[in-house]
mmCIF file of N, CA and C in Angstrom:
data_model
loop_
_atom_site.group_PDB
_atom_site.id
_atom_site.type_symbol
_atom_site.label_atom_id
_atom_site.label_comp_id
_atom_site.label_asym_id
_atom_site.label_seq_id
_atom_site.Cartn_x
_atom_site.Cartn_y
_atom_site.Cartn_z
ATOM 1 N N UNK X 102 18.336 -16.712 99.141
ATOM 2 C CA UNK X 102 19.614 -17.110 98.615
ATOM 3 C C UNK X 102 19.734 -18.627 98.595
ATOM 4 N N UNK X 103 19.204 -19.289 99.615
ATOM 5 C CA UNK X 103 19.194 -20.739 99.636
ATOM 6 C C UNK X 103 18.401 -21.301 98.474
ATOM 7 N N UNK X 104 17.339 -20.612 98.099
ATOM 8 C CA UNK X 104 16.518 -21.038 96.979
ATOM 9 C C UNK X 104 17.305 -20.980 95.688
ATOM 10 N N UNK X 105 18.059 -19.912 95.528
ATOM 11 C CA UNK X 105 18.858 -19.786 94.305
ATOM 12 C C UNK X 105 19.907 -20.897 94.248
ATOM 13 N N UNK X 106 20.512 -21.215 95.344
ATOM 14 C CA UNK X 106 21.507 -22.288 95.353
ATOM 15 C C UNK X 106 20.824 -23.607 95.024
ATOM 16 N N UNK X 107 19.643 -23.818 95.604
ATOM 17 C CA UNK X 107 18.886 -25.032 95.345
ATOM 18 C C UNK X 107 18.489 -25.092 93.862
ATOM 19 N N UNK X 108 18.018 -23.955 93.340
ATOM 20 C CA UNK X 108 17.608 -23.905 91.932
ATOM 21 C C UNK X 108 18.828 -24.126 91.030
ATOM 22 N N UNK X 109 19.924 -23.514 91.377
ATOM 23 C CA UNK X 109 21.125 -23.671 90.574
ATOM 24 C C UNK X 109 21.587 -25.126 90.616
ATOM 25 N N UNK X 110 21.566 -25.703 91.808
ATOM 26 C CA UNK X 110 21.963 -27.087 91.960
ATOM 27 C C UNK X 110 21.024 -27.990 91.185
ATOM 28 N N UNK X 111 19.732 -27.715 91.222
ATOM 29 C CA UNK X 111 18.745 -28.520 90.506
ATOM 30 C C UNK X 111 18.989 -28.416 88.999
ATOM 31 N N UNK X 112 19.157 -27.164 88.508
ATOM 32 C CA UNK X 112 19.401 -26.978 87.079
ATOM 33 C C UNK X 112 20.722 -27.627 86.681
ATOM 34 N N UNK X 113 21.725 -27.525 87.507
ATOM 35 C CA UNK X 113 23.011 -28.144 87.217
ATOM 36 C C UNK X 113 22.886 -29.657 87.149
ATOM 37 N N UNK X 114 22.124 -30.233 88.063
ATOM 38 C CA UNK X 114 21.915 -31.682 88.050
ATOM 39 C C UNK X 114 21.130 -32.104 86.816
ATOM 40 N N UNK X 115 20.129 -31.314 86.434
ATOM 41 C CA UNK X 115 19.335 -31.631 85.250
ATOM 42 C C UNK X 115 20.204 -31.556 83.992
ATOM 43 N N UNK X 116 21.059 -30.549 83.931
ATOM 44 C CA UNK X 116 21.936 -30.409 82.776
ATOM 45 C C UNK X 116 22.924 -31.572 82.719
ATOM 46 N N UNK X 117 23.450 -31.945 83.889
ATOM 47 C CA UNK X 117 24.378 -33.068 83.941
ATOM 48 C C UNK X 117 23.680 -34.367 83.554
ATOM 49 N N UNK X 118 22.457 -34.567 84.043
ATOM 50 C CA UNK X 118 21.686 -35.756 83.698
ATOM 51 C C UNK X 118 21.392 -35.787 82.198
ATOM 52 N N UNK X 119 20.992 -34.656 81.610
ATOM 53 C CA UNK X 119 20.690 -34.582 80.177
ATOM 54 C C UNK X 119 21.950 -34.872 79.353
ATOM 55 N N UNK X 120 23.074 -34.286 79.753
ATOM 56 C CA UNK X 120 24.320 -34.516 79.028
ATOM 57 C C UNK X 120 24.732 -35.975 79.113
ATOM 58 N N UNK X 121 24.534 -36.596 80.279
ATOM 59 C CA UNK X 121 24.868 -38.009 80.449
ATOM 60 C C UNK X 121 23.989 -38.878 79.555
ATOM 61 N N UNK X 122 22.694 -38.556 79.463
ATOM 62 C CA UNK X 122 21.781 -39.310 78.596
ATOM 63 C C UNK X 122 22.174 -39.180 77.127
ATOM 64 N N UNK X 123 22.512 -37.980 76.706
ATOM 65 C CA UNK X 123 22.936 -37.761 75.318
ATOM 66 C C UNK X 123 24.215 -38.529 75.041
ATOM 67 N N UNK X 124 25.181 -38.465 75.962
ATOM 68 C CA UNK X 124 26.435 -39.180 75.796
ATOM 69 C C UNK X 124 26.192 -40.687 75.730
ATOM 70 N N UNK X 125 25.329 -41.208 76.568
ATOM 71 C CA UNK X 125 25.021 -42.640 76.563
ATOM 72 C C UNK X 125 24.364 -43.036 75.241
ATOM 73 N N UNK X 126 23.453 -42.221 74.734
ATOM 74 C CA UNK X 126 22.798 -42.520 73.456
ATOM 75 C C UNK X 126 23.806 -42.530 72.310
ATOM 76 N N UNK X 127 24.729 -41.591 72.326
ATOM 77 C CA UNK X 127 25.759 -41.542 71.280
ATOM 78 C C UNK X 127 26.656 -42.770 71.369
ATOM 79 N N UNK X 128 27.060 -43.153 72.563
ATOM 80 C CA UNK X 128 27.926 -44.314 72.732
ATOM 81 C C UNK X 128 27.217 -45.595 72.275
ATOM 82 N N UNK X 129 25.952 -45.729 72.611
ATOM 83 C CA UNK X 129 25.189 -46.904 72.179
ATOM 84 C C UNK X 129 25.087 -46.926 70.662
ATOM 85 N N UNK X 130 24.789 -45.779 70.062
ATOM 86 C CA UNK X 130 24.662 -45.703 68.604
ATOM 87 C C UNK X 130 25.976 -46.034 67.910
ATOM 88 N N UNK X 131 27.096 -45.591 68.472
ATOM 89 C CA UNK X 131 28.383 -45.862 67.848
ATOM 90 C C UNK X 131 28.794 -47.324 67.980
ATOM 91 N N UNK X 132 28.406 -47.969 69.070
ATOM 92 C CA UNK X 132 28.807 -49.353 69.302
ATOM 93 C C UNK X 132 27.824 -50.369 68.767
ATOM 94 N N UNK X 133 26.603 -49.954 68.474
ATOM 95 C CA UNK X 133 25.594 -50.890 67.987
ATOM 96 C C UNK X 133 25.860 -51.207 66.523
ATOM 97 N N UNK X 134 25.655 -52.460 66.102
ATOM 98 C CA UNK X 134 25.821 -52.777 64.689
ATOM 99 C C UNK X 134 24.755 -52.065 63.878
ATOM 100 N N UNK X 135 25.162 -51.494 62.800
ATOM 101 C CA UNK X 135 24.246 -50.742 61.958
ATOM 102 C C UNK X 135 23.791 -51.599 60.797
ATOM 103 N N UNK X 136 22.500 -51.820 60.687
ATOM 104 C CA UNK X 136 21.960 -52.625 59.602
ATOM 105 C C UNK X 136 22.179 -51.919 58.278
ATOM 106 N N UNK X 137 21.947 -50.597 58.232
ATOM 107 C CA UNK X 137 22.082 -49.886 56.965
ATOM 108 C C UNK X 137 23.528 -49.819 56.505
ATOM 109 N N UNK X 138 24.496 -49.846 57.418
ATOM 110 C CA UNK X 138 25.898 -49.802 57.018
ATOM 111 C C UNK X 138 26.326 -51.128 56.397
ATOM 112 N N UNK X 139 25.636 -52.216 56.773
ATOM 113 C CA UNK X 139 25.980 -53.528 56.244
ATOM 114 C C UNK X 139 25.368 -53.771 54.869
ATOM 115 N N UNK X 140 24.343 -53.031 54.517
ATOM 116 C CA UNK X 140 23.682 -53.220 53.232
ATOM 117 C C UNK X 140 24.161 -52.185 52.237
ATOM 118 N N UNK X 141 24.406 -52.609 50.989
ATOM 119 C CA UNK X 141 24.786 -51.623 49.990
ATOM 120 C C UNK X 141 23.615 -50.696 49.699
ATOM 121 N N UNK X 142 23.885 -49.424 49.549
ATOM 122 C CA UNK X 142 22.808 -48.489 49.227
ATOM 123 C C UNK X 142 22.817 -48.196 47.744
ATOM 124 N N UNK X 143 23.844 -47.575 47.246
ATOM 125 C CA UNK X 143 23.946 -47.358 45.811
ATOM 126 C C UNK X 143 25.392 -47.576 45.403
ATOM 127 N N UNK X 144 25.544 -48.110 44.220
ATOM 128 C CA UNK X 144 26.891 -48.418 43.736
ATOM 129 C C UNK X 144 27.689 -47.141 43.552
ATOM 130 N N UNK X 145 28.937 -47.177 43.924
ATOM 131 C CA UNK X 145 29.837 -46.050 43.766
ATOM 132 C C UNK X 145 30.683 -46.199 42.505
ATOM 133 N N UNK X 146 30.827 -47.450 42.043
ATOM 134 C CA UNK X 146 31.738 -47.724 40.947
ATOM 135 C C UNK X 146 31.302 -48.985 40.221
ATOM 136 N N UNK X 147 31.417 -48.973 38.908
ATOM 137 C CA UNK X 147 31.251 -50.167 38.087
ATOM 138 C C UNK X 147 32.592 -50.399 37.415
ATOM 139 N N UNK X 148 33.034 -51.655 37.378
ATOM 140 C CA UNK X 148 34.304 -51.933 36.717
ATOM 141 C C UNK X 148 34.259 -53.310 36.082
ATOM 142 N N UNK X 149 35.150 -53.504 35.140
ATOM 143 C CA UNK X 149 35.240 -54.767 34.429
ATOM 144 C C UNK X 149 36.363 -55.593 35.029
ATOM 145 N N UNK X 150 36.093 -56.873 35.280
ATOM 146 C CA UNK X 150 37.095 -57.792 35.807
ATOM 147 C C UNK X 150 37.235 -58.961 34.839
ATOM 148 N N UNK X 151 38.134 -59.877 35.131
ATOM 149 C CA UNK X 151 38.284 -61.066 34.286
ATOM 150 C C UNK X 151 36.996 -61.883 34.219
ATOM 151 N N UNK X 152 36.236 -61.860 35.297
ATOM 152 C CA UNK X 152 35.008 -62.664 35.334
ATOM 153 C C UNK X 152 33.762 -61.884 34.927
ATOM 154 N N UNK X 153 33.880 -60.614 34.626
ATOM 155 C CA UNK X 153 32.727 -59.828 34.192
ATOM 156 C C UNK X 153 32.661 -58.481 34.883
ATOM 157 N N UNK X 154 31.504 -57.848 34.789
ATOM 158 C CA UNK X 154 31.300 -56.519 35.362
ATOM 159 C C UNK X 154 30.826 -56.656 36.806
ATOM 160 N N UNK X 155 31.368 -55.807 37.676
ATOM 161 C CA UNK X 155 30.965 -55.803 39.083
ATOM 162 C C UNK X 155 30.585 -54.394 39.514
ATOM 163 N N UNK X 156 29.705 -54.334 40.509
ATOM 164 C CA UNK X 156 29.371 -53.083 41.181
ATOM 165 C C UNK X 156 30.147 -53.054 42.483
ATOM 166 N N UNK X 157 30.696 -51.895 42.811
ATOM 167 C CA UNK X 157 31.429 -51.720 44.063
ATOM 168 C C UNK X 157 30.696 -50.651 44.865
ATOM 169 N N UNK X 158 30.366 -50.978 46.104
ATOM 170 C CA UNK X 158 29.619 -50.078 46.973
ATOM 171 C C UNK X 158 30.554 -49.381 47.953
ATOM 172 N N UNK X 159 30.089 -48.281 48.519
ATOM 173 C CA UNK X 159 30.898 -47.471 49.438
ATOM 174 C C UNK X 159 31.343 -48.260 50.669
ATOM 175 N N UNK X 160 30.565 -49.257 51.064
ATOM 176 C CA UNK X 160 30.933 -50.028 52.250
ATOM 177 C C UNK X 160 31.899 -51.167 51.926
ATOM 178 N N UNK X 161 32.362 -51.252 50.654
ATOM 179 C CA UNK X 161 33.324 -52.273 50.266
ATOM 180 C C UNK X 161 32.713 -53.523 49.672
ATOM 181 N N UNK X 162 31.403 -53.616 49.640
ATOM 182 C CA UNK X 162 30.741 -54.765 49.050
ATOM 183 C C UNK X 162 30.959 -54.769 47.545
ATOM 184 N N UNK X 163 31.265 -55.938 47.000
ATOM 185 C CA UNK X 163 31.426 -56.105 45.556
ATOM 186 C C UNK X 163 30.351 -57.079 45.100
ATOM 187 N N UNK X 164 29.601 -56.687 44.064
ATOM 188 C CA UNK X 164 28.514 -57.527 43.578
ATOM 189 C C UNK X 164 28.653 -57.726 42.068
ATOM 190 N N UNK X 165 28.865 -58.971 41.632
ATOM 191 C CA UNK X 165 28.937 -59.228 40.194
ATOM 192 C C UNK X 165 27.577 -59.004 39.538
ATOM 193 N N UNK X 166 27.589 -58.463 38.333
ATOM 194 C CA UNK X 166 26.372 -58.361 37.533
ATOM 195 C C UNK X 166 26.346 -59.606 36.651
ATOM 196 N N UNK X 167 25.532 -60.552 36.996
ATOM 197 C CA UNK X 167 25.502 -61.857 36.367
ATOM 198 C C UNK X 167 25.266 -61.766 34.862
ATOM 199 N N UNK X 168 26.120 -62.441 34.118
ATOM 200 C CA UNK X 168 25.935 -62.547 32.680
ATOM 201 C C UNK X 168 26.406 -61.363 31.864
ATOM 202 N N UNK X 169 27.042 -60.387 32.482
ATOM 203 C CA UNK X 169 27.519 -59.222 31.733
ATOM 204 C C UNK X 169 29.031 -59.285 31.644
ATOM 205 N N UNK X 170 29.534 -59.399 30.417
ATOM 206 C CA UNK X 170 30.979 -59.343 30.222
ATOM 207 C C UNK X 170 31.294 -58.062 29.472
ATOM 208 N N UNK X 171 32.475 -57.576 29.682
ATOM 209 C CA UNK X 171 32.886 -56.337 29.046
ATOM 210 C C UNK X 171 34.254 -56.530 28.444
ATOM 211 N N UNK X 172 34.504 -55.820 27.380
ATOM 212 C CA UNK X 172 35.826 -55.845 26.772
ATOM 213 C C UNK X 172 36.733 -54.880 27.491
ATOM 214 N N UNK X 173 37.345 -54.012 26.733
ATOM 215 C CA UNK X 173 38.358 -53.119 27.273
ATOM 216 C C UNK X 173 37.770 -52.017 28.148
ATOM 217 N N UNK X 174 36.575 -51.553 27.818
ATOM 218 C CA UNK X 174 36.054 -50.410 28.574
ATOM 219 C C UNK X 174 34.555 -50.523 28.791
ATOM 220 N N UNK X 175 34.081 -49.709 29.714
ATOM 221 C CA UNK X 175 32.651 -49.577 29.963
ATOM 222 C C UNK X 175 32.369 -48.138 30.340
ATOM 223 N N UNK X 176 31.137 -47.732 30.136
ATOM 224 C CA UNK X 176 30.715 -46.365 30.437
ATOM 225 C C UNK X 176 29.386 -46.407 31.163
ATOM 226 N N UNK X 177 29.122 -45.381 31.954
ATOM 227 C CA UNK X 177 27.871 -45.259 32.693
ATOM 228 C C UNK X 177 27.268 -43.897 32.389
ATOM 229 N N UNK X 178 25.983 -43.894 31.994
ATOM 230 C CA UNK X 178 25.273 -42.647 31.731
ATOM 231 C C UNK X 178 23.803 -42.842 32.049
ATOM 232 N N UNK X 179 23.252 -41.957 32.863
ATOM 233 C CA UNK X 179 21.813 -41.972 33.188
ATOM 234 C C UNK X 179 21.323 -43.359 33.602
ATOM 235 N N UNK X 180 22.022 -43.962 34.532
ATOM 236 C CA UNK X 180 21.661 -45.281 35.071
ATOM 237 C C UNK X 180 21.667 -46.382 34.016
ATOM 238 N N UNK X 181 22.432 -46.178 32.954
ATOM 239 C CA UNK X 181 22.626 -47.212 31.942
ATOM 240 C C UNK X 181 24.113 -47.512 31.848
ATOM 241 N N UNK X 182 24.411 -48.783 31.749
ATOM 242 C CA UNK X 182 25.774 -49.269 31.671
ATOM 243 C C UNK X 182 26.036 -49.719 30.241
ATOM 244 N N UNK X 183 27.048 -49.138 29.599
ATOM 245 C CA UNK X 183 27.428 -49.461 28.222
ATOM 246 C C UNK X 183 28.710 -50.286 28.270
ATOM 247 N N UNK X 184 28.681 -51.475 27.705
ATOM 248 C CA UNK X 184 29.855 -52.346 27.703
ATOM 249 C C UNK X 184 30.140 -52.797 26.274
ATOM 250 N N UNK X 185 31.393 -53.130 26.006
ATOM 251 C CA UNK X 185 31.761 -53.631 24.676
ATOM 252 C C UNK X 185 32.284 -55.061 24.780
ATOM 253 N N UNK X 186 31.388 -56.036 24.727
ATOM 254 C CA UNK X 186 31.834 -57.424 24.796
ATOM 255 C C UNK X 186 32.601 -57.851 23.539
ATOM 256 N N UNK X 187 32.432 -57.089 22.463
ATOM 257 C CA UNK X 187 33.190 -57.319 21.231
ATOM 258 C C UNK X 187 33.390 -55.963 20.560
ATOM 259 N N UNK X 188 34.262 -55.918 19.571
ATOM 260 C CA UNK X 188 34.532 -54.634 18.935
ATOM 261 C C UNK X 188 33.518 -54.278 17.857
ATOM 262 N N UNK X 189 32.527 -55.131 17.610
ATOM 263 C CA UNK X 189 31.522 -54.788 16.607
ATOM 264 C C UNK X 189 30.169 -54.406 17.198
ATOM 265 N N UNK X 190 30.075 -54.357 18.520
ATOM 266 C CA UNK X 190 28.822 -53.930 19.145
ATOM 267 C C UNK X 190 29.036 -53.525 20.595
ATOM 268 N N UNK X 191 28.134 -52.694 21.059
ATOM 269 C CA UNK X 191 28.031 -52.367 22.479
ATOM 270 C C UNK X 191 26.748 -52.986 22.983
ATOM 271 N N UNK X 192 26.738 -53.343 24.236
ATOM 272 C CA UNK X 192 25.507 -53.786 24.891
ATOM 273 C C UNK X 192 25.188 -52.774 25.976
ATOM 274 N N UNK X 193 23.908 -52.490 26.131
ATOM 275 C CA UNK X 193 23.455 -51.530 27.135
ATOM 276 C C UNK X 193 22.603 -52.275 28.155
ATOM 277 N N UNK X 194 22.880 -52.018 29.431
ATOM 278 C CA UNK X 194 22.168 -52.628 30.543
ATOM 279 C C UNK X 194 21.763 -51.536 31.528
ATOM 280 N N UNK X 195 20.777 -51.831 32.364
ATOM 281 C CA UNK X 195 20.504 -50.949 33.491
ATOM 282 C C UNK X 195 21.589 -51.190 34.530
ATOM 283 N N UNK X 196 21.689 -50.328 35.511
ATOM 284 C CA UNK X 196 22.700 -50.517 36.561
ATOM 285 C C UNK X 196 22.371 -51.709 37.457
ATOM 286 N N UNK X 197 21.176 -52.274 37.311
ATOM 287 C CA UNK X 197 20.826 -53.497 38.033
ATOM 288 C C UNK X 197 21.150 -54.745 37.220
ATOM 289 N N UNK X 198 21.620 -54.549 35.960
ATOM 290 C CA UNK X 198 22.016 -55.674 35.141
ATOM 291 C C UNK X 198 20.977 -56.154 34.145
ATOM 292 N N UNK X 199 19.867 -55.444 34.019
ATOM 293 C CA UNK X 199 18.838 -55.836 33.047
ATOM 294 C C UNK X 199 19.237 -55.352 31.648
ATOM 295 N N UNK X 200 19.140 -56.251 30.677
ATOM 296 C CA UNK X 200 19.497 -55.929 29.300
ATOM 297 C C UNK X 200 18.541 -54.873 28.740
ATOM 298 N N UNK X 201 19.093 -53.872 28.026
ATOM 299 C CA UNK X 201 18.287 -52.822 27.398
ATOM 300 C C UNK X 201 18.323 -52.960 25.876
ATOM 301 N N UNK X 202 19.551 -52.951 25.285
ATOM 302 C CA UNK X 202 19.650 -53.020 23.827
ATOM 303 C C UNK X 202 21.091 -53.252 23.390
ATOM 304 N N UNK X 203 21.258 -53.575 22.104
ATOM 305 C CA UNK X 203 22.557 -53.629 21.444
ATOM 306 C C UNK X 203 22.715 -52.386 20.595
ATOM 307 N N UNK X 204 23.935 -51.930 20.444
ATOM 308 C CA UNK X 204 24.262 -50.859 19.504
ATOM 309 C C UNK X 204 25.376 -51.401 18.616
ATOM 310 N N UNK X 205 25.105 -51.496 17.330
ATOM 311 C CA UNK X 205 26.116 -51.978 16.389
ATOM 312 C C UNK X 205 27.149 -50.893 16.142
ATOM 313 N N UNK X 206 28.392 -51.318 16.067
ATOM 314 C CA UNK X 206 29.472 -50.398 15.707
ATOM 315 C C UNK X 206 29.561 -50.406 14.188
ATOM 316 N N UNK X 207 29.463 -49.235 13.559
ATOM 317 C CA UNK X 207 29.508 -49.197 12.091
ATOM 318 C C UNK X 207 30.794 -49.808 11.542
ATOM 319 N N UNK X 208 30.700 -50.440 10.375
ATOM 320 C CA UNK X 208 31.895 -51.026 9.762
ATOM 321 C C UNK X 208 32.899 -49.919 9.461
ATOM 322 N N UNK X 209 34.154 -50.257 9.572
ATOM 323 C CA UNK X 209 35.221 -49.288 9.354
ATOM 324 C C UNK X 209 35.621 -48.511 10.591
ATOM 325 N N UNK X 210 34.837 -48.603 11.643
ATOM 326 C CA UNK X 210 35.159 -47.909 12.896
ATOM 327 C C UNK X 210 36.091 -48.801 13.702
ATOM 328 N N UNK X 211 37.294 -48.319 13.911
ATOM 329 C CA UNK X 211 38.259 -49.017 14.744
ATOM 330 C C UNK X 211 38.484 -48.174 15.988
ATOM 331 N N UNK X 212 38.530 -48.817 17.136
ATOM 332 C CA UNK X 212 38.649 -48.038 18.373
ATOM 333 C C UNK X 212 39.323 -48.841 19.467
ATOM 334 N N UNK X 213 39.896 -48.113 20.391
ATOM 335 C CA UNK X 213 40.459 -48.714 21.584
ATOM 336 C C UNK X 213 39.462 -48.594 22.731
ATOM 337 N N UNK X 214 38.825 -47.450 22.833
ATOM 338 C CA UNK X 214 37.850 -47.203 23.895
ATOM 339 C C UNK X 214 36.739 -46.320 23.349
ATOM 340 N N UNK X 215 35.740 -46.072 24.172
ATOM 341 C CA UNK X 215 34.623 -45.244 23.746
ATOM 342 C C UNK X 215 34.135 -44.392 24.905
ATOM 343 N N UNK X 216 33.397 -43.346 24.568
ATOM 344 C CA UNK X 216 32.801 -42.452 25.565
ATOM 345 C C UNK X 216 31.346 -42.244 25.168
ATOM 346 N N UNK X 217 30.440 -42.379 26.123
ATOM 347 C CA UNK X 217 29.035 -42.090 25.873
ATOM 348 C C UNK X 217 28.802 -40.640 26.277
ATOM 349 N N UNK X 218 28.304 -39.860 25.332
ATOM 350 C CA UNK X 218 28.087 -38.432 25.553
ATOM 351 C C UNK X 218 26.709 -38.194 26.165
ATOM 352 N N UNK X 219 26.475 -37.036 26.777
ATOM 353 C CA UNK X 219 25.204 -36.784 27.470
ATOM 354 C C UNK X 219 23.950 -36.981 26.617
ATOM 355 N N UNK X 220 24.030 -36.789 25.311
ATOM 356 C CA UNK X 220 22.848 -36.994 24.462
ATOM 357 C C UNK X 220 22.791 -38.427 23.919
ATOM 358 N N UNK X 221 23.558 -39.327 24.495
ATOM 359 C CA UNK X 221 23.651 -40.751 24.179
ATOM 360 C C UNK X 221 24.340 -41.058 22.853
ATOM 361 N N UNK X 222 24.930 -40.026 22.222
ATOM 362 C CA UNK X 222 25.815 -40.336 21.108
ATOM 363 C C UNK X 222 27.054 -40.985 21.704
ATOM 364 N N UNK X 223 27.760 -41.713 20.858
ATOM 365 C CA UNK X 223 28.946 -42.415 21.335
ATOM 366 C C UNK X 223 30.136 -41.959 20.512
ATOM 367 N N UNK X 224 31.229 -41.660 21.183
ATOM 368 C CA UNK X 224 32.484 -41.325 20.516
ATOM 369 C C UNK X 224 33.412 -42.526 20.672
ATOM 370 N N UNK X 225 33.726 -43.168 19.547
ATOM 371 C CA UNK X 225 34.686 -44.270 19.540
ATOM 372 C C UNK X 225 36.052 -43.661 19.250
ATOM 373 N N UNK X 226 37.026 -43.950 20.084
ATOM 374 C CA UNK X 226 38.335 -43.301 19.997
ATOM 375 C C UNK X 226 39.376 -44.262 19.451
ATOM 376 N N UNK X 227 39.940 -43.880 18.321
ATOM 377 C CA UNK X 227 40.963 -44.668 17.641
ATOM 378 C C UNK X 227 42.312 -44.018 17.925
ATOM 379 N N UNK X 228 43.031 -44.560 18.887
ATOM 380 C CA UNK X 228 44.329 -43.989 19.264
ATOM 381 C C UNK X 228 45.387 -44.207 18.190
ATOM 382 N N UNK X 229 45.345 -45.340 17.508
ATOM 383 C CA UNK X 229 46.350 -45.620 16.482
ATOM 384 C C UNK X 229 46.183 -44.694 15.278
ATOM 385 N N UNK X 230 44.952 -44.432 14.875
ATOM 386 C CA UNK X 230 44.698 -43.580 13.723
ATOM 387 C C UNK X 230 44.421 -42.134 14.077
ATOM 388 N N UNK X 231 44.459 -41.810 15.363
ATOM 389 C CA UNK X 231 44.170 -40.453 15.851
ATOM 390 C C UNK X 231 42.852 -39.919 15.283
ATOM 391 N N UNK X 232 41.785 -40.694 15.479
ATOM 392 C CA UNK X 232 40.461 -40.291 15.015
ATOM 393 C C UNK X 232 39.433 -40.561 16.101
ATOM 394 N N UNK X 233 38.338 -39.830 15.995
ATOM 395 C CA UNK X 233 37.157 -40.078 16.830
ATOM 396 C C UNK X 233 35.981 -40.268 15.892
ATOM 397 N N UNK X 234 35.231 -41.334 16.120
ATOM 398 C CA UNK X 234 34.048 -41.637 15.327
ATOM 399 C C UNK X 234 32.823 -41.355 16.184
ATOM 400 N N UNK X 235 31.959 -40.468 15.731
ATOM 401 C CA UNK X 235 30.743 -40.152 16.469
ATOM 402 C C UNK X 235 29.590 -40.944 15.869
ATOM 403 N N UNK X 236 28.886 -41.670 16.738
ATOM 404 C CA UNK X 236 27.842 -42.588 16.319
ATOM 405 C C UNK X 236 26.558 -42.248 17.077
ATOM 406 N N UNK X 237 25.429 -42.367 16.395
ATOM 407 C CA UNK X 237 24.131 -42.084 17.016
ATOM 408 C C UNK X 237 23.781 -43.188 18.014
ATOM 409 N N UNK X 238 22.787 -42.964 18.870
ATOM 410 C CA UNK X 238 22.372 -44.002 19.817
ATOM 411 C C UNK X 238 21.861 -45.276 19.130
ATOM 412 N N UNK X 239 21.465 -45.155 17.868
ATOM 413 C CA UNK X 239 20.998 -46.341 17.139
ATOM 414 C C UNK X 239 22.134 -47.043 16.396
ATOM 415 N N UNK X 240 23.335 -46.463 16.378
ATOM 416 C CA UNK X 240 24.485 -47.096 15.760
ATOM 417 C C UNK X 240 24.863 -46.556 14.392
ATOM 418 N N UNK X 241 24.266 -45.456 13.957
ATOM 419 C CA UNK X 241 24.607 -44.858 12.659
ATOM 420 C C UNK X 241 25.813 -43.937 12.806
ATOM 421 N N UNK X 242 26.744 -44.046 11.866
ATOM 422 C CA UNK X 242 27.917 -43.173 11.883
ATOM 423 C C UNK X 242 27.488 -41.758 11.539
ATOM 424 N N UNK X 243 27.797 -40.816 12.412
ATOM 425 C CA UNK X 243 27.426 -39.413 12.207
ATOM 426 C C UNK X 243 28.565 -38.632 11.554
ATOM 427 N N UNK X 244 29.761 -38.779 12.093
ATOM 428 C CA UNK X 244 30.916 -38.079 11.540
ATOM 429 C C UNK X 244 32.196 -38.693 12.081
ATOM 430 N N UNK X 245 33.279 -38.451 11.346
ATOM 431 C CA UNK X 245 34.608 -38.867 11.764
ATOM 432 C C UNK X 245 35.457 -37.622 11.915
ATOM 433 N N UNK X 246 36.183 -37.518 13.011
ATOM 434 C CA UNK X 246 37.029 -36.345 13.270
ATOM 435 C C UNK X 246 38.472 -36.801 13.336
ATOM 436 N N UNK X 247 39.329 -36.194 12.501
ATOM 437 C CA UNK X 247 40.777 -36.450 12.593
ATOM 438 C C UNK X 247 41.316 -35.593 13.726
ATOM 439 N N UNK X 248 42.030 -36.211 14.611
ATOM 440 C CA UNK X 248 42.503 -35.521 15.817
ATOM 441 C C UNK X 248 43.886 -34.886 15.654
ATOM 442 N N UNK X 249 44.551 -35.147 14.551
ATOM 443 C CA UNK X 249 45.865 -34.531 14.343
ATOM 444 C C UNK X 249 45.845 -33.639 13.110
#
């Protein structure tokens, strides 16, 4: 019976020691500065500001994309950023800010904003005229849809 008490006491002490070690490791991890938390991992949001396009990360870091200006709207599809610096063309960049290409807006297309569709066609939305203009990835007008 003394052996069982000794064994129980030993196991109890080992369990208490193990729990204390785990608790200490958790406390150290919570209080230690985290290098990965300080570095942006992947952008959560791209937005247009007065000074240009910025990436916003989950940790609150804001990083301007140098040399990229946007008009009224921007779109993101498949790691490509579509911006309209003017109403006669879109510019396409990678999410790191590298230039990819220009897409000309066909003449006669008036729009307030645009949407890039999964197959990279673009829908230019004309709120005043209640129309949507569908354009190919190369900038050719495919069709016009009256919305009313």
